[in-house]
mmCIF file of C-alpha atoms in Angstrom:
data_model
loop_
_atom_site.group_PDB
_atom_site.id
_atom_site.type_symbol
_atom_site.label_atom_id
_atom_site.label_comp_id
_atom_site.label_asym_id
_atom_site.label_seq_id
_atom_site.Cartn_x
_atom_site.Cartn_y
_atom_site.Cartn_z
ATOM 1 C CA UNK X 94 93.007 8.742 68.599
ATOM 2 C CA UNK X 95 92.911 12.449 67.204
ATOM 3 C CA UNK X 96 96.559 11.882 66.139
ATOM 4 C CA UNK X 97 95.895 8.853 64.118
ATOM 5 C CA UNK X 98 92.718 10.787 62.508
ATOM 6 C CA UNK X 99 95.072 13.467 61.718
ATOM 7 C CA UNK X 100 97.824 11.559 60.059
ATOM 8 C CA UNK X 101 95.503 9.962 57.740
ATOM 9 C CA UNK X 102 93.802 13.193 56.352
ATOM 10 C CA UNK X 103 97.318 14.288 55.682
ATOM 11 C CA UNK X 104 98.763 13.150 52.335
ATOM 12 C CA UNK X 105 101.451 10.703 52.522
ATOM 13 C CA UNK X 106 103.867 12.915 50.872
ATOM 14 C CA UNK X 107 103.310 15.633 53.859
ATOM 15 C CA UNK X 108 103.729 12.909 56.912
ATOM 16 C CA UNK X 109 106.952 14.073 59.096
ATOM 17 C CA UNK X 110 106.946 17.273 56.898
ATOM 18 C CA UNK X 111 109.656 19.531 58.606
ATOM 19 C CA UNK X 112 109.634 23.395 58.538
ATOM 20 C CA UNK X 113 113.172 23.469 57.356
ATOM 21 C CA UNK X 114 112.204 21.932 54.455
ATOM 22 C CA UNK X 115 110.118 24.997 53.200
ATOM 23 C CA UNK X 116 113.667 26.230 52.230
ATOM 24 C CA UNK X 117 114.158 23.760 49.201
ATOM 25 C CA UNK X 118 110.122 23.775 48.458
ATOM 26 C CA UNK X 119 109.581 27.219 48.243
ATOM 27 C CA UNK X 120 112.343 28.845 45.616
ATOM 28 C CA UNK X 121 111.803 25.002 43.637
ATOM 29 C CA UNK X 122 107.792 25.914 43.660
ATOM 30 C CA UNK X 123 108.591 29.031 42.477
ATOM 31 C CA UNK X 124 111.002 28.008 39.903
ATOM 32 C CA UNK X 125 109.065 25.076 38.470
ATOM 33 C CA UNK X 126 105.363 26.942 38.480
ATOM 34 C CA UNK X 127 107.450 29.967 36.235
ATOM 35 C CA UNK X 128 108.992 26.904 33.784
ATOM 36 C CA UNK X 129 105.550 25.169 33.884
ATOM 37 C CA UNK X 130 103.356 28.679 32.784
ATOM 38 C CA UNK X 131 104.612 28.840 29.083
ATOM 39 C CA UNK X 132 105.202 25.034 28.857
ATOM 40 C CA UNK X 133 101.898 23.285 29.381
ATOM 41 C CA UNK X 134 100.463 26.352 27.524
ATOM 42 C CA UNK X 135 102.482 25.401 24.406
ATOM 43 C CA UNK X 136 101.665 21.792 24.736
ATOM 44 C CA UNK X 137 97.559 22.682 24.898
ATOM 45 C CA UNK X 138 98.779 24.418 21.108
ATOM 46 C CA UNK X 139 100.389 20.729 20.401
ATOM 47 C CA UNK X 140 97.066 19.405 21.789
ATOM 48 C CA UNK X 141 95.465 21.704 19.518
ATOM 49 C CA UNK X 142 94.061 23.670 21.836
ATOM 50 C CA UNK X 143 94.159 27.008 22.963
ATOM 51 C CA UNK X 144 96.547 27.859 25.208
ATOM 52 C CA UNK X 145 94.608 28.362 28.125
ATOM 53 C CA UNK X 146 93.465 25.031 28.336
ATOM 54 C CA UNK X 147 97.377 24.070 29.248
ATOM 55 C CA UNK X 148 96.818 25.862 32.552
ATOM 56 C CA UNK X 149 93.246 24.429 33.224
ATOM 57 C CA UNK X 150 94.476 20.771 33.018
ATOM 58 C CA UNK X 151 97.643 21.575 34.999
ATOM 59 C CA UNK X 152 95.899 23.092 38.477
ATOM 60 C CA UNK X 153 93.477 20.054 38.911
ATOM 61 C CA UNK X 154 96.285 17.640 38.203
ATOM 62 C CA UNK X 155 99.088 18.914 40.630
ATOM 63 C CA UNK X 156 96.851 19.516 43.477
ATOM 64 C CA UNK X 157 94.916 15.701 43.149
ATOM 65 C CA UNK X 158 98.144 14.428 42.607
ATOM 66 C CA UNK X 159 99.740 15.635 45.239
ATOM 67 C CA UNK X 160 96.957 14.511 47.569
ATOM 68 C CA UNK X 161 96.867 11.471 45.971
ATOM 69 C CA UNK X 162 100.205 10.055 44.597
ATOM 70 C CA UNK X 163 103.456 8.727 46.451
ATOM 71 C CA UNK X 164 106.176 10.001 44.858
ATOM 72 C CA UNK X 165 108.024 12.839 46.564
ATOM 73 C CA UNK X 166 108.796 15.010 43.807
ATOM 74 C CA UNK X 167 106.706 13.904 40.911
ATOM 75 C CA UNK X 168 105.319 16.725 38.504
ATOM 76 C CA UNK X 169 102.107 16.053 37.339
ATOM 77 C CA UNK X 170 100.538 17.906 34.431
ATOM 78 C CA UNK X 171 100.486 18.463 30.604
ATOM 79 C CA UNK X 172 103.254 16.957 28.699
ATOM 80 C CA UNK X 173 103.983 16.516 25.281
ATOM 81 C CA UNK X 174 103.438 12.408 24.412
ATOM 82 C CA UNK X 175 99.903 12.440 25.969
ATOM 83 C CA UNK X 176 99.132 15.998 24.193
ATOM 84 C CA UNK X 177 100.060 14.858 20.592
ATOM 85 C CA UNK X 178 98.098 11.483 21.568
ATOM 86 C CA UNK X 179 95.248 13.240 22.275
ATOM 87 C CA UNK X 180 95.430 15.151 18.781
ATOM 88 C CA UNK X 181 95.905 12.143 17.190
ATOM 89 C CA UNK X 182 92.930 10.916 18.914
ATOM 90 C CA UNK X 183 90.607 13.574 18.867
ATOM 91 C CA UNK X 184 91.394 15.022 15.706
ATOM 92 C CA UNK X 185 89.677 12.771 13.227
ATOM 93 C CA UNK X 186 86.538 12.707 15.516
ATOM 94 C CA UNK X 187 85.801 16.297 15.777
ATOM 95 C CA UNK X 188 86.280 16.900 12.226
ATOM 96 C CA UNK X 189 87.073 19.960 12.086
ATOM 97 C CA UNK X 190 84.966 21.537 14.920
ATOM 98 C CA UNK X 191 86.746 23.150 17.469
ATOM 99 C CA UNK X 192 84.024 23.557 20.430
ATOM 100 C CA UNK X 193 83.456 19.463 19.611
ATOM 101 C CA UNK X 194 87.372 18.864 19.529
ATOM 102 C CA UNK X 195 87.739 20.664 23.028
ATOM 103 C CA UNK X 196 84.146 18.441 24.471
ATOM 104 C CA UNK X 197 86.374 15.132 23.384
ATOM 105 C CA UNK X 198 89.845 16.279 24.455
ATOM 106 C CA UNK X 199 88.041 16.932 28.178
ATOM 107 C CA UNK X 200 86.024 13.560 27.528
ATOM 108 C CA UNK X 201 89.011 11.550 26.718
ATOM 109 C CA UNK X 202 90.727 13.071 29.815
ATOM 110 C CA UNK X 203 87.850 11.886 31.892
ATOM 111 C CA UNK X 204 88.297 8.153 30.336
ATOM 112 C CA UNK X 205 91.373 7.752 30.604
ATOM 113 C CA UNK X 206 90.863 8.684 34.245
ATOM 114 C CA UNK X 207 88.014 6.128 35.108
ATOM 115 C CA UNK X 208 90.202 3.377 33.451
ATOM 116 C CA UNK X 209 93.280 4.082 35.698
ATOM 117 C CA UNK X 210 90.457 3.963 38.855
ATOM 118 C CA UNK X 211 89.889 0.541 37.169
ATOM 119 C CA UNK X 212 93.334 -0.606 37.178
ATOM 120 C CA UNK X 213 94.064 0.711 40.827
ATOM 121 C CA UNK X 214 90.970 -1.418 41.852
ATOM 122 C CA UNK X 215 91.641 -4.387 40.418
ATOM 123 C CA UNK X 216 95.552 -4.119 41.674
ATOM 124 C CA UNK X 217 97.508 -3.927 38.322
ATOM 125 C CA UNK X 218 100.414 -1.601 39.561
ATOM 126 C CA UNK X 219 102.265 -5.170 39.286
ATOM 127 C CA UNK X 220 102.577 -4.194 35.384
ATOM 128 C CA UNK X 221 104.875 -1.689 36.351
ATOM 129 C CA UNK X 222 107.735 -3.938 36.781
ATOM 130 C CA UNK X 223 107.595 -5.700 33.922
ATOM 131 C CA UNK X 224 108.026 -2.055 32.161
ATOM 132 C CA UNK X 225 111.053 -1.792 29.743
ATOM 133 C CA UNK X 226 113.140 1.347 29.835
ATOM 134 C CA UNK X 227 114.358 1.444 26.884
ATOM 135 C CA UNK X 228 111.310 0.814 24.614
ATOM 136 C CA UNK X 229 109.765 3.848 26.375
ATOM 137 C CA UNK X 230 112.850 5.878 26.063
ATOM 138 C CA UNK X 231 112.732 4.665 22.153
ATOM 139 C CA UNK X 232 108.884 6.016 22.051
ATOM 140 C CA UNK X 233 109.159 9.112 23.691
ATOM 141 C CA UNK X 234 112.474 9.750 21.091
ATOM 142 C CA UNK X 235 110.272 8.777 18.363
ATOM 143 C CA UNK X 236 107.268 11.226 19.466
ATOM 144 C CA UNK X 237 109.860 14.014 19.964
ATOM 145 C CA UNK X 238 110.442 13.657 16.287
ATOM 146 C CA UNK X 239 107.104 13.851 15.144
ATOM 147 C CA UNK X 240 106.446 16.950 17.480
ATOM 148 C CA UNK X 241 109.775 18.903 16.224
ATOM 149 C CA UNK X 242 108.229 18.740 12.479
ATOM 150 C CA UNK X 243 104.875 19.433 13.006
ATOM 151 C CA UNK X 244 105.858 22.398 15.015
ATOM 152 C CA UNK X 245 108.719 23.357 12.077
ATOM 153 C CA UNK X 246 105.511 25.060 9.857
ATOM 154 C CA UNK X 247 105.079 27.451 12.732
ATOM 155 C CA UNK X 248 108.558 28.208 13.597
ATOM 156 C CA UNK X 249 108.678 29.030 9.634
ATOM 157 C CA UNK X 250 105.556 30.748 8.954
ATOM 158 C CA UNK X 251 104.898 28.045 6.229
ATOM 159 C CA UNK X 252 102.383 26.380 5.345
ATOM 160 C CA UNK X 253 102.338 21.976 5.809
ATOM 161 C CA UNK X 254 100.193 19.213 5.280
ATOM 162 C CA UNK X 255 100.063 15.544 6.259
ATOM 163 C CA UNK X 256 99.273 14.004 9.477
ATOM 164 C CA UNK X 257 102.386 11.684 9.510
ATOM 165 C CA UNK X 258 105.760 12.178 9.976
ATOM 166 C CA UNK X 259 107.372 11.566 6.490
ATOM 167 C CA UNK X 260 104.795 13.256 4.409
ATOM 168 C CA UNK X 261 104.951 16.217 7.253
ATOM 169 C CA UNK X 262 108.400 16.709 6.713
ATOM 170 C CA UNK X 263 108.503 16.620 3.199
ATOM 171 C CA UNK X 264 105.271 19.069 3.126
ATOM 172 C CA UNK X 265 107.877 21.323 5.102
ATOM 173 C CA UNK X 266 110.824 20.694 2.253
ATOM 174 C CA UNK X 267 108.475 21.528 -0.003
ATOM 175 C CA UNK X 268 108.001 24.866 1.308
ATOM 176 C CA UNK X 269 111.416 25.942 2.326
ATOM 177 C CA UNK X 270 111.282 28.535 -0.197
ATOM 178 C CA UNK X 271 107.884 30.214 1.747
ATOM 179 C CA UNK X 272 109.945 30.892 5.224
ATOM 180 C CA UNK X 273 108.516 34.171 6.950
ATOM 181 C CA UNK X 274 111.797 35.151 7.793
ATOM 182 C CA UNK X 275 110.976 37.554 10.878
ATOM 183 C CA UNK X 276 108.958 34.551 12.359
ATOM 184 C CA UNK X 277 111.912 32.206 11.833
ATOM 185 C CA UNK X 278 114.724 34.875 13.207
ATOM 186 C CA UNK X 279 112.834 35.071 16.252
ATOM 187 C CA UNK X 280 112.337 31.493 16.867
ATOM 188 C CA UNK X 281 115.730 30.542 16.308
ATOM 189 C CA UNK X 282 116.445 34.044 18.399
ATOM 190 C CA UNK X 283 113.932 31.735 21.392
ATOM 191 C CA UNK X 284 115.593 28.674 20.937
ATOM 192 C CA UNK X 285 119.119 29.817 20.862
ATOM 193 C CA UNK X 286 118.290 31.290 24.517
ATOM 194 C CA UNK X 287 116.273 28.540 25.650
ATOM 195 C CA UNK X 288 119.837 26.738 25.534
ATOM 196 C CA UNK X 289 121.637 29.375 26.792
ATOM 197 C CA UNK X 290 120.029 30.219 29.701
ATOM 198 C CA UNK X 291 120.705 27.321 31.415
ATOM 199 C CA UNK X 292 124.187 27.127 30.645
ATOM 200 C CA UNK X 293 124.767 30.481 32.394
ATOM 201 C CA UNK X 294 122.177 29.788 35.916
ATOM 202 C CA UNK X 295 120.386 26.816 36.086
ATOM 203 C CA UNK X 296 117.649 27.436 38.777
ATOM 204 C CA UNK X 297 116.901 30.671 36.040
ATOM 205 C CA UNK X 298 113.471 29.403 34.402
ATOM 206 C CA UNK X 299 114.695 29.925 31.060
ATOM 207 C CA UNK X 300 111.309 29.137 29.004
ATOM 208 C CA UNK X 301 109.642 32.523 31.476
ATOM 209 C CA UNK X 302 112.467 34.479 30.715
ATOM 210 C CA UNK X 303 112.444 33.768 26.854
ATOM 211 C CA UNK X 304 108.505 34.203 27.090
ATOM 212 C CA UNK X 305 109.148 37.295 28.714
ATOM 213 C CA UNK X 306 111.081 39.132 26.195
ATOM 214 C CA UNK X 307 109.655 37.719 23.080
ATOM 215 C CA UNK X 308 106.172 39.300 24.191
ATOM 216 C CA UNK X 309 108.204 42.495 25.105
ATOM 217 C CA UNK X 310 109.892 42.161 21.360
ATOM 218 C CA UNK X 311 107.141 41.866 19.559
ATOM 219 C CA UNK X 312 104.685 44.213 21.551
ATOM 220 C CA UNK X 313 107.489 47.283 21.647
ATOM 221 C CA UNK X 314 108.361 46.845 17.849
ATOM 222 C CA UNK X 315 104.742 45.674 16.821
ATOM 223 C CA UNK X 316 106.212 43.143 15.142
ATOM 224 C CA UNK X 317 102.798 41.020 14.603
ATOM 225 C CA UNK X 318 101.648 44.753 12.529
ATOM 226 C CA UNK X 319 104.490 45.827 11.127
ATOM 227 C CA UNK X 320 106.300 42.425 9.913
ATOM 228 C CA UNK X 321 103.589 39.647 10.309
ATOM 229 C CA UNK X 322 104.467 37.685 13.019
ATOM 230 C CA UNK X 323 101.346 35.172 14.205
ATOM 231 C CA UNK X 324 100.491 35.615 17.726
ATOM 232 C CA UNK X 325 98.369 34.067 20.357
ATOM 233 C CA UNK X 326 96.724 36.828 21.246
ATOM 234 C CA UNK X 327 94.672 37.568 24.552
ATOM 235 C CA UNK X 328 94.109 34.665 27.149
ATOM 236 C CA UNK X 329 90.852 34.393 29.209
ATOM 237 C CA UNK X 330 91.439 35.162 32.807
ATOM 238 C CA UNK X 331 89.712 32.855 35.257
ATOM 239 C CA UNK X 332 88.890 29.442 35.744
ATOM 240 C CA UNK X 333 85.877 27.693 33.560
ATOM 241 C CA UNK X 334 82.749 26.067 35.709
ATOM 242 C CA UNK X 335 83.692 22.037 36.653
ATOM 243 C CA UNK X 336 81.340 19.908 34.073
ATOM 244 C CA UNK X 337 81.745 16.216 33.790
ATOM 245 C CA UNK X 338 82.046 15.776 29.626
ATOM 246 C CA UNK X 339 79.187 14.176 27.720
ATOM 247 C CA UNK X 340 79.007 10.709 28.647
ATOM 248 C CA UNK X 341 77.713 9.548 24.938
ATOM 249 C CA UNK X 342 81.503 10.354 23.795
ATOM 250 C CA UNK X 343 83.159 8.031 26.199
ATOM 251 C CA UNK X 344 82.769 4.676 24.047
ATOM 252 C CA UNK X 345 84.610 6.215 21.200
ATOM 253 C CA UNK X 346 87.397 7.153 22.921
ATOM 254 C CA UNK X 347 88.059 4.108 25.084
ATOM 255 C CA UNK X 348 90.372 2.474 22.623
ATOM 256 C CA UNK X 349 92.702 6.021 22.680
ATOM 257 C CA UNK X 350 92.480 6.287 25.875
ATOM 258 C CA UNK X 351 93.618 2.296 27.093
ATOM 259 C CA UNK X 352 97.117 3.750 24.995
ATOM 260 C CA UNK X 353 97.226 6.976 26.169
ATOM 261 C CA UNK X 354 97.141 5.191 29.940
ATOM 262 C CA UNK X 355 100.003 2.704 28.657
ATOM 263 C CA UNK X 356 102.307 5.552 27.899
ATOM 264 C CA UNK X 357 101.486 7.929 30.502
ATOM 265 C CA UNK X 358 101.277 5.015 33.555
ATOM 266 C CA UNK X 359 105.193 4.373 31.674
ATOM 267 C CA UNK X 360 106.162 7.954 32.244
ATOM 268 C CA UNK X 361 104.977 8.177 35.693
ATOM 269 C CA UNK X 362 106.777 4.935 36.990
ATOM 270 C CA UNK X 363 109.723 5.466 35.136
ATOM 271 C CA UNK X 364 109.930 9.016 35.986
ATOM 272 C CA UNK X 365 109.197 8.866 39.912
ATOM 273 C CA UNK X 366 111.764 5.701 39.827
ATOM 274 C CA UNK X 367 114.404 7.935 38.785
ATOM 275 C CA UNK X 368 114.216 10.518 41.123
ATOM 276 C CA UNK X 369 113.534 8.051 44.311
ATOM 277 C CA UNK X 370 116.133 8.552 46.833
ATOM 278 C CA UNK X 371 117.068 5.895 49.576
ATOM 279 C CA UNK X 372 116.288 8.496 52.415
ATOM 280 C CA UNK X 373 112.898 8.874 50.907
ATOM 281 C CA UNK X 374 110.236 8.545 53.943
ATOM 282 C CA UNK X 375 107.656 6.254 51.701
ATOM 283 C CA UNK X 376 108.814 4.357 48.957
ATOM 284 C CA UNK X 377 106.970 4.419 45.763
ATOM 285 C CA UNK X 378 104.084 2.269 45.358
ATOM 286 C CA UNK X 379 103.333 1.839 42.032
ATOM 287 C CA UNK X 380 99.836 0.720 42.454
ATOM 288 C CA UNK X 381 98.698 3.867 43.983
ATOM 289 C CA UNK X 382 100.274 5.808 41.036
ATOM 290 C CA UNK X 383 97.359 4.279 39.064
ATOM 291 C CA UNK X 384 94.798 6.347 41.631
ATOM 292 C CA UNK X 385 96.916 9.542 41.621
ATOM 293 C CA UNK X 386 97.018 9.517 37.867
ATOM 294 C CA UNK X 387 93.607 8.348 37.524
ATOM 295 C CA UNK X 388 92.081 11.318 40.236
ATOM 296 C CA UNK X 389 94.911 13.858 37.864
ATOM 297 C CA UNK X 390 93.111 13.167 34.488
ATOM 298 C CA UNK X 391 89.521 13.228 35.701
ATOM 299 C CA UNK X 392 90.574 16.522 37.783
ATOM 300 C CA UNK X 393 91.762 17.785 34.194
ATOM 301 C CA UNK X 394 88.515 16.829 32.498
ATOM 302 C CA UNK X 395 86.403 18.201 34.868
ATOM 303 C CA UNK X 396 88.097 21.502 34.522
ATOM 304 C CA UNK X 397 88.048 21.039 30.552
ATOM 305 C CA UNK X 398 91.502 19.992 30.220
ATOM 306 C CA UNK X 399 93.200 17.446 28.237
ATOM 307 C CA UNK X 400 95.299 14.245 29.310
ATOM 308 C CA UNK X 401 97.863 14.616 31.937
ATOM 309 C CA UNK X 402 100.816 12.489 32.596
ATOM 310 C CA UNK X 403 104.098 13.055 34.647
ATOM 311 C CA UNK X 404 106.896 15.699 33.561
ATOM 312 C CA UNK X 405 110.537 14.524 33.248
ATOM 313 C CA UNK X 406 111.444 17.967 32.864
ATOM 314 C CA UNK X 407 109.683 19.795 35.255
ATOM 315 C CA UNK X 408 110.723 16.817 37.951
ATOM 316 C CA UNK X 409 114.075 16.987 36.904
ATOM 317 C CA UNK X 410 113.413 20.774 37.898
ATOM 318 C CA UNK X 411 112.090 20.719 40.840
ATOM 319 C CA UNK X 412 114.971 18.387 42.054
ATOM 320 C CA UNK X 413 117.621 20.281 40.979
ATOM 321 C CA UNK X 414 116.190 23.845 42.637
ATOM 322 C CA UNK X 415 116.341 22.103 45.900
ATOM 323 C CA UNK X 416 112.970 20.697 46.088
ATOM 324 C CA UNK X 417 111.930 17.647 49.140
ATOM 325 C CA UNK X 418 108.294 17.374 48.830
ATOM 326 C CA UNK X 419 105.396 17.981 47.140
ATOM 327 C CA UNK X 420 104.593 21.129 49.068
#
């Protein structure tokens, strides 16, 4: 009887967990927790938030994921279609107030959250078959458009307008002639390495390295006195207190939040599906993806985050530094 007690408290990922395995899990936690540091802080500034606020959605959302969710390797966290969503979303509702913007970003985190609980409870995992590759794929291309050129005015040190794709690009066009050109040297300087790296040793975690010496760059040549190159600045240390958002914001974010839940429930099926193995010891159940991504976002909330989905990238990661479980 104490066994069976025991195996249930232990999350599914973790049942038959061998020591040996610690070999792969180890160097691949290491690996992906370095490529994760400067990503899900850049997607908070995507989010349009501070940076920090990348790192307070990710903690909550790996660990109740991982206690949660059934797919071996899944990475759970910030990514960049539900962080642009949730700009979309929040954006026009906070007008232009940014302790109100973070309040809804953490609010729409927390719907999004109760509605997955919903759809676990009521059994609609089914949906997840009837999910079309290649319409997501086509999304996800499209939103990786309309992130490259609203990021292209900070690469530049220009100036844009617009809030849609066309009308941000010609903004951008428009203002070719106002490139900061020691902000755009070292960003192409970051990118160019950002492909490199790889190329030379993949399990190197290229975006830490690249954060690395940019910060080095800058802070040894003072580049943000002496040439007038933007930078984040300091990050608060610490975690904030756990605070369930203001309920009164919930109805006005339940329409974002049913789409952000369409396209991040896509990612996470789609994403654990292609990284399943044969040898796995559970398969994936795609209902109980609803509760692990449900418990994620309301973890991320809590913790004034924003929404969390699953990272193709960092899974893709993980897998390839040798990774078996969650651990």
């Amino acid at each position: 009887m104490p066994k069976r007690g025991w195996t249930v408290a232990v999350p599914p990922v973790f049942h038959g967990y061998r020591a040996a395995w610690l070999r792969g899990d180890v160097p691949a936690g290491i690996t992906v927790a370095a490529y994760l540091v400067p990503q899900v802080m850049a997607y908070a500034g995507v989010a349009g938030l501070p940076p920090v606020v990348g790192l307070w959605a990710a903690l909550p959302a790996m660990v109740l994921y991982t206690l949660s969710g059934s797919s071996r390797l899944l990475s759970v966290g910030p990514e960049s279609t539900t962080a642009l969503m949730t700009a979309v979303a929040v954006g026009p509702l906070a007008v232009g107030d940014p302790a109100r913007y973070a309040a809804l970003s953490a609010a729409l985190a927390v719907v999004v959250g109760l509605l997955c609980l919903v759809a676990w409870a009521v059994r609609l995992g089914f949906l997840a078959d009837l999910l079309s590759r290649p319409v997501l794929v086509g999304y996800l291309a499209g939103v990786a458009l309309i992130m490259i050129v609203d990021q292209l005015p900070r690469l530049t040190g220009t100036s844009g307008s617009g809030s849609g794709f066309f009308p941000q690009l010609f903004s951008f066009l428009h203002h070719l002639g106002d490139v900061h050109w020691p902000t755009a040297v070292l960003a192409a300087g970051c990118l160019a390495l950002l492909f490199v790296l790889p190329l030379l040793w993949r399990p190197l975690p290229g975006p830490l390295v690249v954060l690395a010496l940019a910060t080095a760059v800058v802070a040894g040549f003072a580049l943000d006195e002496n040439h007038g190159i933007s930078v984040i600045g300091a990050v608060p240390t610490g975690l904030p207190g756990f605070a369930l958002p203001d309920p009164s914001d919930y109805p006005d974010l339940v329409l974002p939040a049913f789409g952000v839940l369409l396209v991040g429930y896509s990612d996470v099926v789609l994403t654990a599906r292609a990284f399943a193995r044969h040898d796995d010891p559970h398969p994936l159940a795609a209902n109980r993806e609803l509760l692990a991504l449900g418990a994620s976002n309301i973890g991320a909330g809590v913790l004034h985050g924003f929404p969390v989905s699953s990272s193709a990238s960092r899974t893709a990661l993980a897998d390839s530094a040798g990774a078996r479980t969650q651990a």
